mmCIF file of C-alpha atoms and ligand atoms in Angstrom:
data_model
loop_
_atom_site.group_PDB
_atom_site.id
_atom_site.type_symbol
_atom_site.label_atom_id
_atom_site.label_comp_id
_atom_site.label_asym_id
_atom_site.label_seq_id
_atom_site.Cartn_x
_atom_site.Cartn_y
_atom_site.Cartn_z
ATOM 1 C CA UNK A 1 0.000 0.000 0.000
ATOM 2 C CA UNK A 2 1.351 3.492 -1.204
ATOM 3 C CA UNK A 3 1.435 6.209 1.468
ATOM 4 C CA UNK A 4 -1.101 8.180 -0.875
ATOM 5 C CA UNK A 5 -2.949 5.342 -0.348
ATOM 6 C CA UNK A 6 -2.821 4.415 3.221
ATOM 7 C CA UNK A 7 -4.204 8.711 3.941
ATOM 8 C CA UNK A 8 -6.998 8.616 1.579
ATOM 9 C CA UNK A 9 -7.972 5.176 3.340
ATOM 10 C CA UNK A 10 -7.698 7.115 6.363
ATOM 11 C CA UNK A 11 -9.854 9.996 5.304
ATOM 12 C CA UNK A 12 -12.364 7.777 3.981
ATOM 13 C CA UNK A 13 -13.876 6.671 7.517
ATOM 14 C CA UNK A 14 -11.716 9.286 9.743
ATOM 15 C CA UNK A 15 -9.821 7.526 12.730
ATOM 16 C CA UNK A 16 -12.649 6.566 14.894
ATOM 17 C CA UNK A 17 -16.965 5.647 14.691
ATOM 18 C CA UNK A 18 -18.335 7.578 17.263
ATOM 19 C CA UNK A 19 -22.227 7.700 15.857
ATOM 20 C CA UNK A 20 -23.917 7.579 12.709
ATOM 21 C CA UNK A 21 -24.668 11.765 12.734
ATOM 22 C CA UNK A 22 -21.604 12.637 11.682
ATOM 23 C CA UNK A 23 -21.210 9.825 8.485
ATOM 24 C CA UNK A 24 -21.987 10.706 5.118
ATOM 25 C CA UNK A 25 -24.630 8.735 2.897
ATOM 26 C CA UNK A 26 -21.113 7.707 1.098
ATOM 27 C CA UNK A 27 -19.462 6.956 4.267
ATOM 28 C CA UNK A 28 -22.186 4.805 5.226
ATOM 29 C CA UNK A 29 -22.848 2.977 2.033
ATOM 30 C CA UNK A 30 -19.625 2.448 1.597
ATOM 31 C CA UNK A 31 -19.498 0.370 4.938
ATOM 32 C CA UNK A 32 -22.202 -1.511 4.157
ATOM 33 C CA UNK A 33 -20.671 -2.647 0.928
ATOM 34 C CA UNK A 34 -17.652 -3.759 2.478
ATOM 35 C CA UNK A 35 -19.453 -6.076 4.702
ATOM 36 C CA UNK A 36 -21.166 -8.018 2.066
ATOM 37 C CA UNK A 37 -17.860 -9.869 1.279
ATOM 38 C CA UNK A 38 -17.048 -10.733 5.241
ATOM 39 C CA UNK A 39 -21.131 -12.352 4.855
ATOM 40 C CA UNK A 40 -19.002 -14.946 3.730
ATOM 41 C CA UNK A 41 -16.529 -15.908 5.960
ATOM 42 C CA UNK A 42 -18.638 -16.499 8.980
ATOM 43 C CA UNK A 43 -19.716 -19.652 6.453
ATOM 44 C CA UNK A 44 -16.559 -21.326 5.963
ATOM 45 C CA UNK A 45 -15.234 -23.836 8.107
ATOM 46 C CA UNK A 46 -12.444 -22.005 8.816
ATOM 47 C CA UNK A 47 -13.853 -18.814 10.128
ATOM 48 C CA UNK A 48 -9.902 -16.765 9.615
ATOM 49 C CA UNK A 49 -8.668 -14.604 6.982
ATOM 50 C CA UNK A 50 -5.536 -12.395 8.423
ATOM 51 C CA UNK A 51 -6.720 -9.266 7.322
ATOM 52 C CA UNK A 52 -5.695 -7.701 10.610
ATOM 53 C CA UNK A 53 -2.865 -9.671 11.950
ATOM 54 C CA UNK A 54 -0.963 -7.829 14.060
ATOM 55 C CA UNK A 55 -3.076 -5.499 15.512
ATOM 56 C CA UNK A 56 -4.340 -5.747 18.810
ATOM 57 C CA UNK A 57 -7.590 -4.566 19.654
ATOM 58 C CA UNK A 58 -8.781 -3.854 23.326
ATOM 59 C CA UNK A 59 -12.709 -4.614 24.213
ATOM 60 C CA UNK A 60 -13.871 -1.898 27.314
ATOM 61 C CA UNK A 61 -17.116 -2.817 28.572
ATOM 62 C CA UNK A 62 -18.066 -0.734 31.221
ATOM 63 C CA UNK A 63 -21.769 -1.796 30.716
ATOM 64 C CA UNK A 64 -23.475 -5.645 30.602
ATOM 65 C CA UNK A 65 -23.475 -6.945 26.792
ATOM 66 C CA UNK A 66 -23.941 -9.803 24.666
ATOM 67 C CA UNK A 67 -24.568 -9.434 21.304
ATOM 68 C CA UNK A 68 -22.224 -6.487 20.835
ATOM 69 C CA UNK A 69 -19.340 -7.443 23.216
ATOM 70 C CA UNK A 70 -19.198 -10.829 21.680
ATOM 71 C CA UNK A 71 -19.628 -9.648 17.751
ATOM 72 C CA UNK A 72 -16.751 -7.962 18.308
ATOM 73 C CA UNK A 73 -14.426 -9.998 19.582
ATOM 74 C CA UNK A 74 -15.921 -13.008 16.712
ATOM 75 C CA UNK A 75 -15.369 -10.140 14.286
ATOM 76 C CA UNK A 76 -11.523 -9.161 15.150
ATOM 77 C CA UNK A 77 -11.082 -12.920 15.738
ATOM 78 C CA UNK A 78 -12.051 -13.890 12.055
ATOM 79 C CA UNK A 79 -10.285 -11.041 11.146
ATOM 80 C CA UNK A 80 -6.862 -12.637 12.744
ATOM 81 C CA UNK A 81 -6.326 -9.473 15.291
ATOM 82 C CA UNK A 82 -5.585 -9.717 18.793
ATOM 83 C CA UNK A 83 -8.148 -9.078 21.427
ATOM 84 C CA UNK A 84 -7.868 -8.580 24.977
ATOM 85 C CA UNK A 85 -11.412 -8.021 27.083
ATOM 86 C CA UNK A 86 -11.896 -5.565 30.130
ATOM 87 C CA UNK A 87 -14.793 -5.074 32.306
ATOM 88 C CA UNK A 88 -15.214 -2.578 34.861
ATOM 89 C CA UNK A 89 -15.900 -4.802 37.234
ATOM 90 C CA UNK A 90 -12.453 -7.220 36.844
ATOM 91 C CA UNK A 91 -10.155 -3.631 35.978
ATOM 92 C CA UNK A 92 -9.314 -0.671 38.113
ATOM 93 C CA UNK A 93 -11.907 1.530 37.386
ATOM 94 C CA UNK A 94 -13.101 0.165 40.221
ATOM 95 C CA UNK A 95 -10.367 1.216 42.349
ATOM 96 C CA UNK A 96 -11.080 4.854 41.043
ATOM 97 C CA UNK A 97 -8.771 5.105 37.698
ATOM 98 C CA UNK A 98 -10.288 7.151 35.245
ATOM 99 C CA UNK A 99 -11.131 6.424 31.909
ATOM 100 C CA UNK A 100 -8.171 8.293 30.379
ATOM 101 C CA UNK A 101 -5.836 6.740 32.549
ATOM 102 C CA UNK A 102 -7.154 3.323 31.582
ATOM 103 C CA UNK A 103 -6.951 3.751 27.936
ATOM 104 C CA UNK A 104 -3.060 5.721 28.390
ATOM 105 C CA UNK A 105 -1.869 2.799 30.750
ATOM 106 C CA UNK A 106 -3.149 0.359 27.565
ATOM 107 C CA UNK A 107 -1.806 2.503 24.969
ATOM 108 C CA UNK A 108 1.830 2.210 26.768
ATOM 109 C CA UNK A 109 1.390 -1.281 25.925
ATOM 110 C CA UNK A 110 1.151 -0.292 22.100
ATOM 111 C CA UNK A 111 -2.088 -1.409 21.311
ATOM 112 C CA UNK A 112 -3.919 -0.081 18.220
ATOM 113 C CA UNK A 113 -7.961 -0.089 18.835
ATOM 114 C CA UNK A 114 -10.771 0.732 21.545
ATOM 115 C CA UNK A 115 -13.773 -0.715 21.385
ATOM 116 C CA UNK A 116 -15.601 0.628 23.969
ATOM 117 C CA UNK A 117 -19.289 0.106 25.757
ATOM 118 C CA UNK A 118 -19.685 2.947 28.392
ATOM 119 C CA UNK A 119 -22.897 4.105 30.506
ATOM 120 C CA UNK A 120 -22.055 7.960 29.896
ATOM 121 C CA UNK A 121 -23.136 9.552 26.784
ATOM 122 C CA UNK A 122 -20.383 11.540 24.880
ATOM 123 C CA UNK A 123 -17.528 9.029 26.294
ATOM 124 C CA UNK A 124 -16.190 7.631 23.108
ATOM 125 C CA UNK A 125 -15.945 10.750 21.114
ATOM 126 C CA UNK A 126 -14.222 12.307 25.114
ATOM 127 C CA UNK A 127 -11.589 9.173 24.401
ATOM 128 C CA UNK A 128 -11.536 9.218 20.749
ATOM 129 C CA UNK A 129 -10.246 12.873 21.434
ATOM 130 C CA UNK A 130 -7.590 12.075 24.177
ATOM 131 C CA UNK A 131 -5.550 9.137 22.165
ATOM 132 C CA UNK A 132 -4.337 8.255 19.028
ATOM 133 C CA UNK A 133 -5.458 4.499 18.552
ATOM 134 C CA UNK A 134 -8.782 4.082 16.825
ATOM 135 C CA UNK A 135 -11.858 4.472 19.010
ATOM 136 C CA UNK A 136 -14.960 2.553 18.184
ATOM 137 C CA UNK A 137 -18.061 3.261 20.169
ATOM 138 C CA UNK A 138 -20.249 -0.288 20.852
ATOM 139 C CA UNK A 139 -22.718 2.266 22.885
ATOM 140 C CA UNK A 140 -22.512 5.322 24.968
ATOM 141 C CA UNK A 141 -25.072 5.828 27.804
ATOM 142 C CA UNK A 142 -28.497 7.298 25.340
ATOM 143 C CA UNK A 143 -25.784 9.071 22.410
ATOM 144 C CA UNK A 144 -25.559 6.084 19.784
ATOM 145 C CA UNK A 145 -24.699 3.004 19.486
ATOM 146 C CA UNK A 146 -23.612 2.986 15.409
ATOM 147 C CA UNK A 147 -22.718 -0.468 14.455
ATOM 148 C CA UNK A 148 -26.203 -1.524 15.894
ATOM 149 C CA UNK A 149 -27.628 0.896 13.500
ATOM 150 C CA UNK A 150 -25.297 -0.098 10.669
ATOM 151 C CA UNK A 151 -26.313 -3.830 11.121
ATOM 152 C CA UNK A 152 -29.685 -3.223 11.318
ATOM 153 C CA UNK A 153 -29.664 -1.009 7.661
ATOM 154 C CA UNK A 154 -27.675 -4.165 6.561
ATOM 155 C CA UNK A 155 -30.774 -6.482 7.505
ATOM 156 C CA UNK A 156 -33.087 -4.165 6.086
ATOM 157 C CA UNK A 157 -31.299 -3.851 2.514
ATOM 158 C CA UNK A 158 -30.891 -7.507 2.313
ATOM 159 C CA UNK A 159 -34.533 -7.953 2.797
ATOM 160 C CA UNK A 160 -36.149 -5.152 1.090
ATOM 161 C CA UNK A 161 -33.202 -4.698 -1.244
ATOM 162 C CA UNK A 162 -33.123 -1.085 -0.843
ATOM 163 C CA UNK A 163 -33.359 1.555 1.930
ATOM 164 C CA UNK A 164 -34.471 4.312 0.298
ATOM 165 C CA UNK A 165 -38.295 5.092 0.464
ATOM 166 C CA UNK A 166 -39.076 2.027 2.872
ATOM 167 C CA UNK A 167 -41.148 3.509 5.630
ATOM 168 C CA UNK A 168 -39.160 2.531 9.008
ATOM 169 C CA UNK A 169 -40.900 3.154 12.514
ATOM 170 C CA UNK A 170 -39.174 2.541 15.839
ATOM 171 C CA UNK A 171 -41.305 1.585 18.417
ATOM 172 C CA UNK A 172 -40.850 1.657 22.165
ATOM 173 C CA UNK A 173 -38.268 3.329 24.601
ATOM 174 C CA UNK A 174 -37.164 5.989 22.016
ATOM 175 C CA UNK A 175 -35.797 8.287 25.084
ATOM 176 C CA UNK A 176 -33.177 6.299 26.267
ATOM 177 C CA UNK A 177 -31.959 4.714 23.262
ATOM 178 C CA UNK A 178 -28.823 5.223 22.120
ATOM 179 C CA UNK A 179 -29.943 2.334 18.957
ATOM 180 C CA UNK A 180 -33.225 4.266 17.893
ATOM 181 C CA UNK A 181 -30.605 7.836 17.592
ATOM 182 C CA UNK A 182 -28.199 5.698 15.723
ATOM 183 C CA UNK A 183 -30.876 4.071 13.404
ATOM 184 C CA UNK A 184 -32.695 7.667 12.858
ATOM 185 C CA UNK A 185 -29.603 9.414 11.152
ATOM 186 C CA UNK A 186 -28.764 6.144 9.380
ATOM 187 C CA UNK A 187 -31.826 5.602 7.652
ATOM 188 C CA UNK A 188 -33.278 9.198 6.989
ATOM 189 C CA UNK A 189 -29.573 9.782 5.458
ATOM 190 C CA UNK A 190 -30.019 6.633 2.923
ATOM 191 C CA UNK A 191 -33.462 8.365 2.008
ATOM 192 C CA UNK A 192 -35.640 6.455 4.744
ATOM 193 C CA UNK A 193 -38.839 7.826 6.001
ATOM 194 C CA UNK A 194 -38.610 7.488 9.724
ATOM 195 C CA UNK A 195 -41.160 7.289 12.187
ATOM 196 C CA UNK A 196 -41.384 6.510 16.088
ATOM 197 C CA UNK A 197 -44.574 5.186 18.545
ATOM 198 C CA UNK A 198 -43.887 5.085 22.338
ATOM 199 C CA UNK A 199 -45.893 6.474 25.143
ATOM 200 C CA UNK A 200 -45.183 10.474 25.674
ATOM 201 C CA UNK A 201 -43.027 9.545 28.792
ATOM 202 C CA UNK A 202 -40.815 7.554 26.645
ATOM 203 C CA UNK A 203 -39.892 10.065 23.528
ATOM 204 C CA UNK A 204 -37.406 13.142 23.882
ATOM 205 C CA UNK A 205 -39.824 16.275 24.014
ATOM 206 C CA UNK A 206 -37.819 17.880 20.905
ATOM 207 C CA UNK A 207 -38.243 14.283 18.662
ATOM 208 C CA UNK A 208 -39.319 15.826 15.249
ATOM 209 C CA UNK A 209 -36.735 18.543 15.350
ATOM 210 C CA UNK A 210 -34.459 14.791 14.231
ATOM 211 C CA UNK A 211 -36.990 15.125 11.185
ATOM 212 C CA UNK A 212 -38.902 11.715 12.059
ATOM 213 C CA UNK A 213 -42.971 11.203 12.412
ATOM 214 C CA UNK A 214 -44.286 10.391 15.386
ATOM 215 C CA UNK A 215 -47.380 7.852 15.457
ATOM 216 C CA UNK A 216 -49.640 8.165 19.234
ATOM 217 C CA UNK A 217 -50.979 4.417 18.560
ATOM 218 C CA UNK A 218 -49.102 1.335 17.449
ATOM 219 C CA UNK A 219 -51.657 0.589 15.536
ATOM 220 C CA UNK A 220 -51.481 3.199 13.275
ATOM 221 C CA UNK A 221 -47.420 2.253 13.314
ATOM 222 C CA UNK A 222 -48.355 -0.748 11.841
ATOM 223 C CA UNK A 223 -50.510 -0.064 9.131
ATOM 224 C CA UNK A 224 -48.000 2.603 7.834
ATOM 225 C CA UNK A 225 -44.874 0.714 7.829
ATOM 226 C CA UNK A 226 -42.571 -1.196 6.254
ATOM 227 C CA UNK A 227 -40.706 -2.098 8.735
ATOM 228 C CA UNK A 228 -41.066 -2.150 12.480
ATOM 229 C CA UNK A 229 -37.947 -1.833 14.707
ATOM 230 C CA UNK A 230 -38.944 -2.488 17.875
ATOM 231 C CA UNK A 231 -36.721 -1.332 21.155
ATOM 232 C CA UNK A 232 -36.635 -2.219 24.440
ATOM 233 C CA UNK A 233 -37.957 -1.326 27.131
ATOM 234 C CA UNK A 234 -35.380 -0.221 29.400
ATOM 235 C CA UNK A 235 -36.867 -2.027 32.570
ATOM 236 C CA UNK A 236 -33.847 -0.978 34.927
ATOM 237 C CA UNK A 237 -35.238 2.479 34.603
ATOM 238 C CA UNK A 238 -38.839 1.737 34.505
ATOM 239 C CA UNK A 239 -39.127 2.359 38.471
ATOM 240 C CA UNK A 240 -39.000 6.286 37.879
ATOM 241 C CA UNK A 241 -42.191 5.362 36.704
ATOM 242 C CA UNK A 242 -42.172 5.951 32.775
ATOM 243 C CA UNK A 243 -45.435 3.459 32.438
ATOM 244 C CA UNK A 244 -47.895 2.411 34.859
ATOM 245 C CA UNK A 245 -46.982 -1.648 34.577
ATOM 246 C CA UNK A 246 -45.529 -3.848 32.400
ATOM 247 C CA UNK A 247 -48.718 -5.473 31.567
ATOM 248 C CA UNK A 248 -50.478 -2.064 30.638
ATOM 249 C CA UNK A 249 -47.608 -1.517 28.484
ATOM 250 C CA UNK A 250 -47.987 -4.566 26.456
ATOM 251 C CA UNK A 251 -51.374 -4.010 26.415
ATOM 252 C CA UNK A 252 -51.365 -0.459 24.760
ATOM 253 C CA UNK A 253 -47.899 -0.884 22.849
ATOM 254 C CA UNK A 254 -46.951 -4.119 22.785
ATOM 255 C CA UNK A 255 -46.616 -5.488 18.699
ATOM 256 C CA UNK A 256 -48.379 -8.494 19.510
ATOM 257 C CA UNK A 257 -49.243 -11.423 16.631
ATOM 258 C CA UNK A 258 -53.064 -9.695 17.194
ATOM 259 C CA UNK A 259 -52.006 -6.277 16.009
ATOM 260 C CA UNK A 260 -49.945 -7.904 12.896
ATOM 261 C CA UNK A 261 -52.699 -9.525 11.427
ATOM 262 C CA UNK A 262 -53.793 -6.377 9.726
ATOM 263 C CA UNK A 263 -50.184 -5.950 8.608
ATOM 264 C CA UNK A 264 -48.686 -6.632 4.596
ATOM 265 C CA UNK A 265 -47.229 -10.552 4.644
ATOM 266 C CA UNK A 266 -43.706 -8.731 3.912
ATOM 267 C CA UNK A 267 -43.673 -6.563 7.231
ATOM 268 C CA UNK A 268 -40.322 -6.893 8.800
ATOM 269 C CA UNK A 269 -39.912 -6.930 12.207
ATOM 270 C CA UNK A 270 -36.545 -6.014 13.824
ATOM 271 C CA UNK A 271 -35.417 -5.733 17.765
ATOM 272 C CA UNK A 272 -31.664 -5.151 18.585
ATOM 273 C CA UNK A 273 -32.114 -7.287 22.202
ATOM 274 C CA UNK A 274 -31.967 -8.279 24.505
ATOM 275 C CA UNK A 275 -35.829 -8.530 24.280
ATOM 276 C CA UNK A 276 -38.321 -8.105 26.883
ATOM 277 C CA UNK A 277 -41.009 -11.372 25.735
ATOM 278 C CA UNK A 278 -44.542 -10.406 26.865
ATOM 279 C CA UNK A 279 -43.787 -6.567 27.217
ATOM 280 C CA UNK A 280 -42.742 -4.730 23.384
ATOM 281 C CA UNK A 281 -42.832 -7.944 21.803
ATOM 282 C CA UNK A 282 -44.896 -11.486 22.740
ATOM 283 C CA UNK A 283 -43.439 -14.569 21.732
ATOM 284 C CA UNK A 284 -44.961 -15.376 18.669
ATOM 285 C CA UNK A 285 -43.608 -12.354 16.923
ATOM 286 C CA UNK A 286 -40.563 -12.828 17.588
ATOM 287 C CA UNK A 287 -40.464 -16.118 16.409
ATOM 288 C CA UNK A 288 -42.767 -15.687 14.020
ATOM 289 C CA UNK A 289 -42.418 -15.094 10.276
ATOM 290 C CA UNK A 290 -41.535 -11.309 9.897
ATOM 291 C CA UNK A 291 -39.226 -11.422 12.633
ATOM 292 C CA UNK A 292 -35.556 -10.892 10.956
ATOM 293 C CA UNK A 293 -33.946 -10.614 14.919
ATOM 294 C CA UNK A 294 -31.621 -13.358 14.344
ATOM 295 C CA UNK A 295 -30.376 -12.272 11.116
ATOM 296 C CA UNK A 296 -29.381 -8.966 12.563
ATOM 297 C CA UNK A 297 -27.195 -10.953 14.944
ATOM 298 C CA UNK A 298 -25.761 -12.501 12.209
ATOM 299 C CA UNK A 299 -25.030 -9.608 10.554
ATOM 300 C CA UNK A 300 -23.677 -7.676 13.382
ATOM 301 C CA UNK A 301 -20.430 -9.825 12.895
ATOM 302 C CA UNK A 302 -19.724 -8.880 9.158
ATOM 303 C CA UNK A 303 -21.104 -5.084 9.778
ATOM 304 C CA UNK A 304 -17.791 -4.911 12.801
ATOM 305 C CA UNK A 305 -15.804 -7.040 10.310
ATOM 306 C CA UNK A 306 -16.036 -3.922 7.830
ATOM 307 C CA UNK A 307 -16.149 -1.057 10.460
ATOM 308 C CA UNK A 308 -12.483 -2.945 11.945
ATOM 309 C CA UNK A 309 -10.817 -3.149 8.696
ATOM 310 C CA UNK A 310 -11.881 0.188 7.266
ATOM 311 C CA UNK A 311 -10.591 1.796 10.413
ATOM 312 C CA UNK A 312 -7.396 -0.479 10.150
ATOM 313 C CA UNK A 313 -6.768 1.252 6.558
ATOM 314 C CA UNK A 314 -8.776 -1.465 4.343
ATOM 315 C CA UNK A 315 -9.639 -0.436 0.892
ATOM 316 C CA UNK A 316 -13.139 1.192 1.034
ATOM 317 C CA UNK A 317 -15.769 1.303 -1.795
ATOM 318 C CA UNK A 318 -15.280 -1.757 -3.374
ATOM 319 C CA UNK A 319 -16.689 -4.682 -1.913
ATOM 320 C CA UNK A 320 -14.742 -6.987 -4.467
ATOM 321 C CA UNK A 321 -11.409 -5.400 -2.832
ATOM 322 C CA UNK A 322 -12.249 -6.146 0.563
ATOM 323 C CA UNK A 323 -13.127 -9.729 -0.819
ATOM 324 C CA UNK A 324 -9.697 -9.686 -2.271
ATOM 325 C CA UNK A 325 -7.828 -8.624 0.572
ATOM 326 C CA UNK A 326 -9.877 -10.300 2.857
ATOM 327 C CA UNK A 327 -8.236 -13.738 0.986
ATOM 328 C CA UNK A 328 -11.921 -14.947 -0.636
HETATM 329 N N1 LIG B 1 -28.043 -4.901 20.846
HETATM 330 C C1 LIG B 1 -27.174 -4.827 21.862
HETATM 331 O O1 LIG B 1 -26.455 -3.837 22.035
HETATM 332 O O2 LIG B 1 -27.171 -5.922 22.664
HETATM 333 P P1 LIG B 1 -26.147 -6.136 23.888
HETATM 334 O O3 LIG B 1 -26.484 -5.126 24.938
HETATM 335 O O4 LIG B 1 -26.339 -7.560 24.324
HETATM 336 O O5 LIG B 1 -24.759 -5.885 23.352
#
């Protein structure tokens, strides 16, 4: 790789993915297409290509995770890089050290990328600022949470086969999700309409200024969209009393097998987990026919696969040179 090269790699993603808001339509496309060829190597027997050997990659979770903390790590695995994985609880943040002072005390030990979970909005883009490795946000308190929103516009173009003009509402706790921000500029900037349906209690007062609809019954959700993207609801902070019960909420909100038999056969129904059964989304939905949920798991592993090697300096644009380099 030339040196020309190597900057306008650089410039084509920037040195760290804080949140979809600042990402260009090209910028986001362009990640997309790069994880259609790493689809493929999640398939193969042997899940390696060493498209990042070398590199080592540190996982920060300061929050409780699953799907994201473990994507990761499967996606720099695959990708040969490695990984070392810090919790708050098992690190000394719990003896007082601040964030900064983490990350420093792991640079000094020459590593080359962050990815970092964190209960404070704003504290990727505060770390992104305060070293030089690549930062990649995996959530930040309610700010964003990108490569959800990336893999969920990947599950959505591989079933509709477009983004543009599908109608997409997000239903549920749209206050303190950081996934419904990230999947708001990601979709109205590939040409999206967006819309949202939660209680009042549960959407930011200023919601429209984001340029989205907002539906008062789930009802009407339904009937308009094209997709559903259902959130959770955020039951840790449900005692400040954002809905009277549980049940009640089902009952008025919930997108229940009932309320879908009025919808098109092709509805799709997304939900980022972990889900709440019974409460934004019974059972049978999300086992049932529309429901996508597991393929957005899946795809969360080639959507990091692209976001790790475009950071790293991988060829963007072409989804045949990321094939290429990636050793299919
Ligand atoms: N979707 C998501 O962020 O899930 P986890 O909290 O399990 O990572």
């Amino acid at each position: 790789m030339t040196a020309a090269m190597a900057s306008s790699r650089v410039l084509a993603l920037g040195k760290d993915l804080v949140g979809l808001e600042s990402l260009s339509q090209e910028q986001i496309l362009m990640i997309l297409d790069t994880a259609e060829p790493f689809k493929e190597i999640s398939e193969r027997r042997i899940k390696k290509v060493p498209v990042l050997r070398g590199k080592t990659i540190v996982n920060l979770f300061f929050e409780a995770s699953t799907r994201t903390r473990v994507s990761f790590e499967f996606a720099e695995k695959r990708l040969s890089a490695d990984t070392v994985n810090i919790s708050a609880t098992g690190s000394s943040v719990i003896k007082g050290e601040t964030l900064v002072d983490t990350a420093r005390n792991l640079e000094a030990m020459r590593i080359d990328m962050v990815v970092m979970r964190h209960g404070s909005s704003g504290a990727a883009k505060f770390l992104a600022d305060r070293i030089p490795s690549n930062v990649i946000n995996a959530g930040d308190g309610r700010h964003e949470h990108p490569t959800q929103g990336l893999l969920d516009l990947l599950t959505i173009r591989d079933h509709c086969d477009r983004v543009q003009g599908l109608k997409v509402c997000l239903v549920g706790d749209i206050l303190h999700s950081r996934v419904a921000r990230s999947n708001i500029y990601g979709l109205l900037k590939l040409g999206a309409e967006v819309a949202v349906c939660a209680p009042k209690t549960l959407l930011p007062s200023a919601i429209s200024d984001l340029g989205v609809k907002v539906f008062k019954r789930i009802e009407e959700a339904i009937e308009w969209a094209d997709v559903l993207n259902v959130l959770r609801l955020q039951l840790e902070r449900m005692e400040e009393g954002y809905v009277p019960s549980l049940r009640e909420y089902n009952r008025v909100w919930g997108v229940t097998a009932r309320r879908l038999e009025l919808a098109p056969q092709d509805l799709l129904i997304l939900h980022p987990g972990p889900m709440n059964r019974g409460v934004e989304i019974d059972s049978d939905v999300a086992d049932g026919p529309h429901s996508v949920i597991l393929n957005q798991v899946t795809n969360g592993v080639a959507v990091r696969m692209a976001v790790l090697y475009l950071l790293a300096g991988g060829q963007p644009g072409s989804a045949e040179a990321a094939k290429k380099e990636a050793g299919a």
